[in-house]
Amino acid sequence: MVNLVLKFVASSRASGLSISTSEVLDCMNQLKLIDPVNETRFRTVLRANFAKSRREQGQFDRLYDFFFHGTGSEETVQQQAALKRPLDAVLDELKKEEPTDSTEEMILKFLAGDPLDLLSEIQRIQTEETEGNPVLKSNLGSISSRLHIMLAINRTRQRLVTFLGDNHSPADTEDYRQLERFITSRLETAQVLLRENPRPYHDDLKQIDSQAVGQSRLGERSFASLSQDEIAEMREVIGHLVRKLKDIVSRRLRANRHGKLDVKKTLRTASRYQGVPIRIEYQDRSPRKGRIVTLCDLSSSVWATARFMLNMLYSMQECFSQVRSFAFVSGLCEISEIFKKNEVNDAIEQVMSEPGIDLNALTDYGETFRQFKRNNMQVLNKKTTLIIVGDGRSNYMNPQEHILEEMRDKCRRLIWLNPESERFWATGDCEMLTYKAYCHEIRQCRNLNQLMDFIEGLVL
Amino acid sequence: MRRNVYCEHPRFSVCYGIPAFPVSFCESITIQAPAQGELPMEYTNVEEVLERLKQAGYIASHEIATVVFLADATQKPVLVEGPAGVGKTELAKAVAGNLGRELIRLQCYEGLDEAKALYEWEYAKQLLYTQIVKEKIQDVISRAHTLAEAVELIAEQEDAFFSERFLQSRPLLKAISSDKPVVLLIDEIDKSDPEFEAFLLELLSDFQVTIPEIGTRAARNVPFVFLTSNNYRDISDALKRRCIHLYIDYPELNLEKRIVKLKHPEIEDQLLGNVVEAMAKIRTLDLKKKPCISETIDWARSLTALGINGMTPEALKETLNVVCKYRSDSELVKKHAAMILDRP
């Protein structure tokens, strides 16, 4: 049994679960204490030791079923052994009959009981990182490779049916039926494997649709529908709110200041009472150094909100010790420096005319994430809150959500602010439902009240 | 005690198709039961855990019972995750209750540090004592001829000022220095800072803490530790590695029926079935806050209090505010009333 568990661990590690040696040892010790023939308990022990968060459990469950119950086929070992010879014979004949391409080869191997090639191909498609071609963008990469395999599966099925129909003698009808059933079910399994898109379990998502009441008139107007005068007014209100935010930050500091004993200060006060230390003084604690990294979409679909988001980002730089800001449309560009050097309105104008950002390009979230991973991944650590502002409309490009997952693993919290109403998230080219699975929190952020509600939550 | 187990479970033999994986699971394995006295075990098997938790008023699933049993047998902390209100904290209370141990609870929040979780020197007391025994100090140093000697003499008395007398123990220190074994509940660990989590590592793996002025304190009795998390942020791998993980989901229909029956025995079976089934369907809706077990119990209580015996659309509408805590959630439930009550 040790070998079996070790093999399972090896497969789990290969599929991305991180399992340490001490966890394997613990698992072994615990298996001694229970009855391993009771599958519920066996599974519980493995799960309690190898998948230590709800997100990992999704992967674990898939893998466990795959490992211990195979690819879902119902045959017992004896049946499989009986079918092995005729199956091999049929497959050999089929190979001789007509030259096959590599994809069909893969499927025939899968039928013969060696699914590794097919599985790794599917794995490749699911976690592909497409190199962005800046001139000609295509969004068909993963769809077309899937289609290719799917067509090959259909072709193989067709050929097998014809072949079996031509070659079976009435004497072995029962065998023939069994074989046919088997092949059909295996091919069906292959189809399912190809179609499904693994997503982690995700029931800890915090989804907030705040109905905060603050600024009643201006606060509820959507950013997109503001007139020229109102924009000016909005600026003023934001300025006011930012001042209030700073107050909140300093108040938090005061309330939370019980640090170590401050000997110097205590002795100084004590001298007032003839050296009796009546009042104890404590050292102030330094404020929490929240680090924030923001990615802000500036494309035309969020044009109206982008300015306010930038305004907010600008004010956040003042409240937190370390803020890195990035803007993107089809590629990423760091704008922290611009914010540091310029006054707010100038800074926003400068960002909007920044040569690194092509405002007319098609938004591509996948490419943005890829660039972020390549150049800026080191800015994320366990103290960083990553805020992504955007509508998730990626023009049907490859969403590359697995990069977002890597980013999630690196940072403390991943929050997505969407300037669109939730009703539209499942429509058109919006990838929000895909990305949702990897965020800690998603929020609608269409007007001032919602924005302020978010910022206050972030600061407090 | 040695026994041989031959694993011929039919489910395990269906391993067809992946040659890299072994088809046979029929190796003989030797099971060595832990020597008695080496680890003091409170429970002898999983069934006993189930039974005793039930006596303590907590109906556990097999998974929960297995994990509690293993945690007890191997003296490892349990990291409990799950949606709000499924009974994570309740589990710790139930275990403490049926083992007859004291429950020490540490609620985590942002900014929690050693001073509030482990120990703090009582500066005020120390300073006051120094003032009061001022003359005694004079006595001590009166023997000294030089300043260096005086310092030396005071240093000999150092222990008087950094002793347990001036140490204010906080939950964690209390848990490991207690004479009787306790149950330690570290609630909502995800709300604390990563620094605090790192600080917990020593405690959770070796059950000891280091106080610089006094030295390392090892636990007199290893506490039964529960950590709960709502997944506000991901817990570090180092901490996870030291724990047994348990995910508690919303209970299955039958389990929930038994729980409600236990907490509210007067309820009639007809209504009980209706309530629990309706609740399961409500949880499948895309709600902002899914109703938890305590809400099911509250709902059952309100329905009985109103004298309603069967679930009708009117009854659902009237009592909905017990179940849904957001207006948009109530709207959604009302819209799907027919589906929830199984009436076309």
GROMACS .gro file of N, CA, C and O in nm, chain A residues 330-366:
model
  148
  330SER      N    1  -0.395   4.636  -2.446
  330SER     CA    2  -0.357   4.505  -2.500
  330SER      C    3  -0.220   4.466  -2.447
  330SER      O    4  -0.170   4.359  -2.473
  331GLY      N    5  -0.157   4.555  -2.374
  331GLY     CA    6  -0.029   4.524  -2.312
  331GLY      C    7  -0.016   4.606  -2.186
  331GLY      O    8  -0.097   4.696  -2.161
  332LEU      N    9   0.083   4.572  -2.106
  332LEU     CA   10   0.091   4.631  -1.972
  332LEU      C   11   0.190   4.748  -1.971
  332LEU      O   12   0.288   4.748  -2.043
  333CYS      N   13   0.163   4.846  -1.885
  333CYS     CA   14   0.253   4.960  -1.875
  333CYS      C   15   0.247   5.014  -1.733
  333CYS      O   16   0.140   5.035  -1.679
  334GLU      N   17   0.362   5.033  -1.673
  334GLU     CA   18   0.362   5.081  -1.534
  334GLU      C   19   0.346   5.232  -1.529
  334GLU      O   20   0.410   5.305  -1.603
  335ILE      N   21   0.256   5.278  -1.442
  335ILE     CA   22   0.230   5.422  -1.436
  335ILE      C   23   0.258   5.481  -1.298
  335ILE      O   24   0.227   5.596  -1.272
  336SER      N   25   0.320   5.404  -1.209
  336SER     CA   26   0.346   5.455  -1.073
  336SER      C   27   0.432   5.581  -1.076
  336SER      O   28   0.406   5.676  -1.002
  337GLU      N   29   0.531   5.582  -1.164
  337GLU     CA   30   0.622   5.696  -1.170
  337GLU      C   31   0.549   5.824  -1.207
  337GLU      O   32   0.570   5.929  -1.146
  338ILE      N   33   0.461   5.813  -1.306
  338ILE     CA   34   0.385   5.931  -1.350
  338ILE      C   35   0.305   5.986  -1.234
  338ILE      O   36   0.298   6.107  -1.212
  339PHE      N   37   0.247   5.895  -1.156
  339PHE     CA   38   0.166   5.938  -1.042
  339PHE      C   39   0.251   6.006  -0.936
  339PHE      O   40   0.207   6.098  -0.870
  340LYS      N   41   0.373   5.958  -0.919
  340LYS     CA   42   0.458   6.013  -0.815
  340LYS      C   43   0.500   6.154  -0.849
  340LYS      O   44   0.509   6.240  -0.762
  341LYS      N   45   0.528   6.176  -0.977
  341LYS     CA   46   0.591   6.303  -1.014
  341LYS      C   47   0.492   6.416  -1.039
  341LYS      O   48   0.527   6.532  -1.029
  342ASN      N   49   0.369   6.383  -1.076
  342ASN     CA   50   0.279   6.488  -1.120
  342ASN      C   51   0.161   6.510  -1.026
  342ASN      O   52   0.126   6.423  -0.948
  343GLU      N   53   0.101   6.623  -1.044
  343GLU     CA   54  -0.022   6.656  -0.971
  343GLU      C   55  -0.135   6.576  -1.035
  343GLU      O   56  -0.127   6.537  -1.152
  344VAL      N   57  -0.243   6.555  -0.961
  344VAL     CA   58  -0.342   6.456  -1.004
  344VAL      C   59  -0.394   6.471  -1.147
  344VAL      O   60  -0.387   6.377  -1.226
  345ASN      N   61  -0.443   6.589  -1.184
  345ASN     CA   62  -0.503   6.602  -1.317
  345ASN      C   63  -0.401   6.586  -1.428
  345ASN      O   64  -0.427   6.522  -1.530
  346ASP      N   65  -0.283   6.643  -1.406
  346ASP     CA   66  -0.176   6.627  -1.505
  346ASP      C   67  -0.141   6.480  -1.522
  346ASP      O   68  -0.123   6.431  -1.633
  347ALA      N   69  -0.133   6.412  -1.407
  347ALA     CA   70  -0.095   6.272  -1.411
  347ALA      C   71  -0.193   6.192  -1.496
  347ALA      O   72  -0.153   6.111  -1.580
  348ILE      N   73  -0.322   6.217  -1.475
  348ILE     CA   74  -0.422   6.141  -1.550
  348ILE      C   75  -0.411   6.170  -1.699
  348ILE      O   76  -0.413   6.079  -1.783
  349GLU      N   77  -0.394   6.301  -1.732
  349GLU     CA   78  -0.378   6.336  -1.874
  349GLU      C   79  -0.257   6.264  -1.933
  349GLU      O   80  -0.262   6.213  -2.044
  350GLN      N   81  -0.151   6.261  -1.856
  350GLN     CA   82  -0.028   6.202  -1.907
  350GLN      C   83  -0.044   6.051  -1.929
  350GLN      O   84   0.007   5.997  -2.026
  351VAL      N   85  -0.116   5.986  -1.836
  351VAL     CA   86  -0.140   5.842  -1.852
  351VAL      C   87  -0.219   5.817  -1.980
  351VAL      O   88  -0.189   5.726  -2.057
  352MET      N   89  -0.319   5.904  -2.001
  352MET     CA   90  -0.404   5.884  -2.118
  352MET      C   91  -0.327   5.903  -2.248
  352MET      O   92  -0.367   5.852  -2.351
  353SER      N   93  -0.218   5.980  -2.244
  353SER     CA   94  -0.142   6.000  -2.368
  353SER      C   95  -0.009   5.924  -2.364
  353SER      O   96   0.079   5.950  -2.444
  354GLU      N   97   0.003   5.833  -2.271
  354GLU     CA   98   0.125   5.753  -2.257
  354GLU      C   99   0.148   5.670  -2.384
  354GLU      O  100   0.058   5.599  -2.428
  355PRO      N  101   0.269   5.681  -2.441
  355PRO     CA  102   0.291   5.609  -2.568
  355PRO      C  103   0.286   5.456  -2.553
  355PRO      O  104   0.255   5.386  -2.648
  356GLY      N  105   0.313   5.406  -2.433
  356GLY     CA  106   0.312   5.261  -2.415
  356GLY      C  107   0.173   5.200  -2.419
  356GLY      O  108   0.157   5.079  -2.427
  357ILE      N  109   0.071   5.283  -2.411
  357ILE     CA  110  -0.065   5.230  -2.409
  357ILE      C  111  -0.138   5.273  -2.535
  357ILE      O  112  -0.154   5.392  -2.561
  358ASP      N  113  -0.180   5.178  -2.611
  358ASP     CA  114  -0.254   5.209  -2.733
  358ASP      C  115  -0.402   5.201  -2.700
  358ASP      O  116  -0.458   5.093  -2.689
  359LEU      N  117  -0.464   5.317  -2.683
  359LEU     CA  118  -0.603   5.318  -2.636
  359LEU      C  119  -0.700   5.259  -2.737
  359LEU      O  120  -0.811   5.222  -2.704
  360ASN      N  121  -0.657   5.250  -2.862
  360ASN     CA  122  -0.751   5.200  -2.963
  360ASN      C  123  -0.737   5.050  -2.989
  360ASN      O  124  -0.812   4.994  -3.068
  361ALA      N  125  -0.640   4.989  -2.923
  361ALA     CA  126  -0.619   4.846  -2.949
  361ALA      C  127  -0.733   4.764  -2.886
  361ALA      O  128  -0.814   4.816  -2.810
  362LEU      N  129  -0.735   4.636  -2.920
  362LEU     CA  130  -0.835   4.548  -2.860
  362LEU      C  131  -0.785   4.502  -2.724
  362LEU      O  132  -0.670   4.464  -2.709
  363THR      N  133  -0.874   4.506  -2.625
  363THR     CA  134  -0.832   4.463  -2.491
  363THR      C  135  -0.800   4.315  -2.494
  363THR      O  136  -0.872   4.236  -2.554
  364ASP      N  137  -0.690   4.278  -2.428
  364ASP     CA  138  -0.653   4.137  -2.422
  364ASP      C  139  -0.604   4.107  -2.281
  364ASP      O  140  -0.491   4.136  -2.246
  365TYR      N  141  -0.693   4.049  -2.201
  365TYR     CA  142  -0.657   4.023  -2.061
  365TYR      C  143  -0.551   3.916  -2.051
  365TYR      O  144  -0.459   3.924  -1.971
  366GLY      N  145  -0.565   3.812  -2.135
  366GLY     CA  146  -0.470   3.701  -2.130
  366GLY      C  147  -0.328   3.750  -2.153
  366GLY      O  148  -0.236   3.719  -2.077
   0.00000   0.00000   0.00000
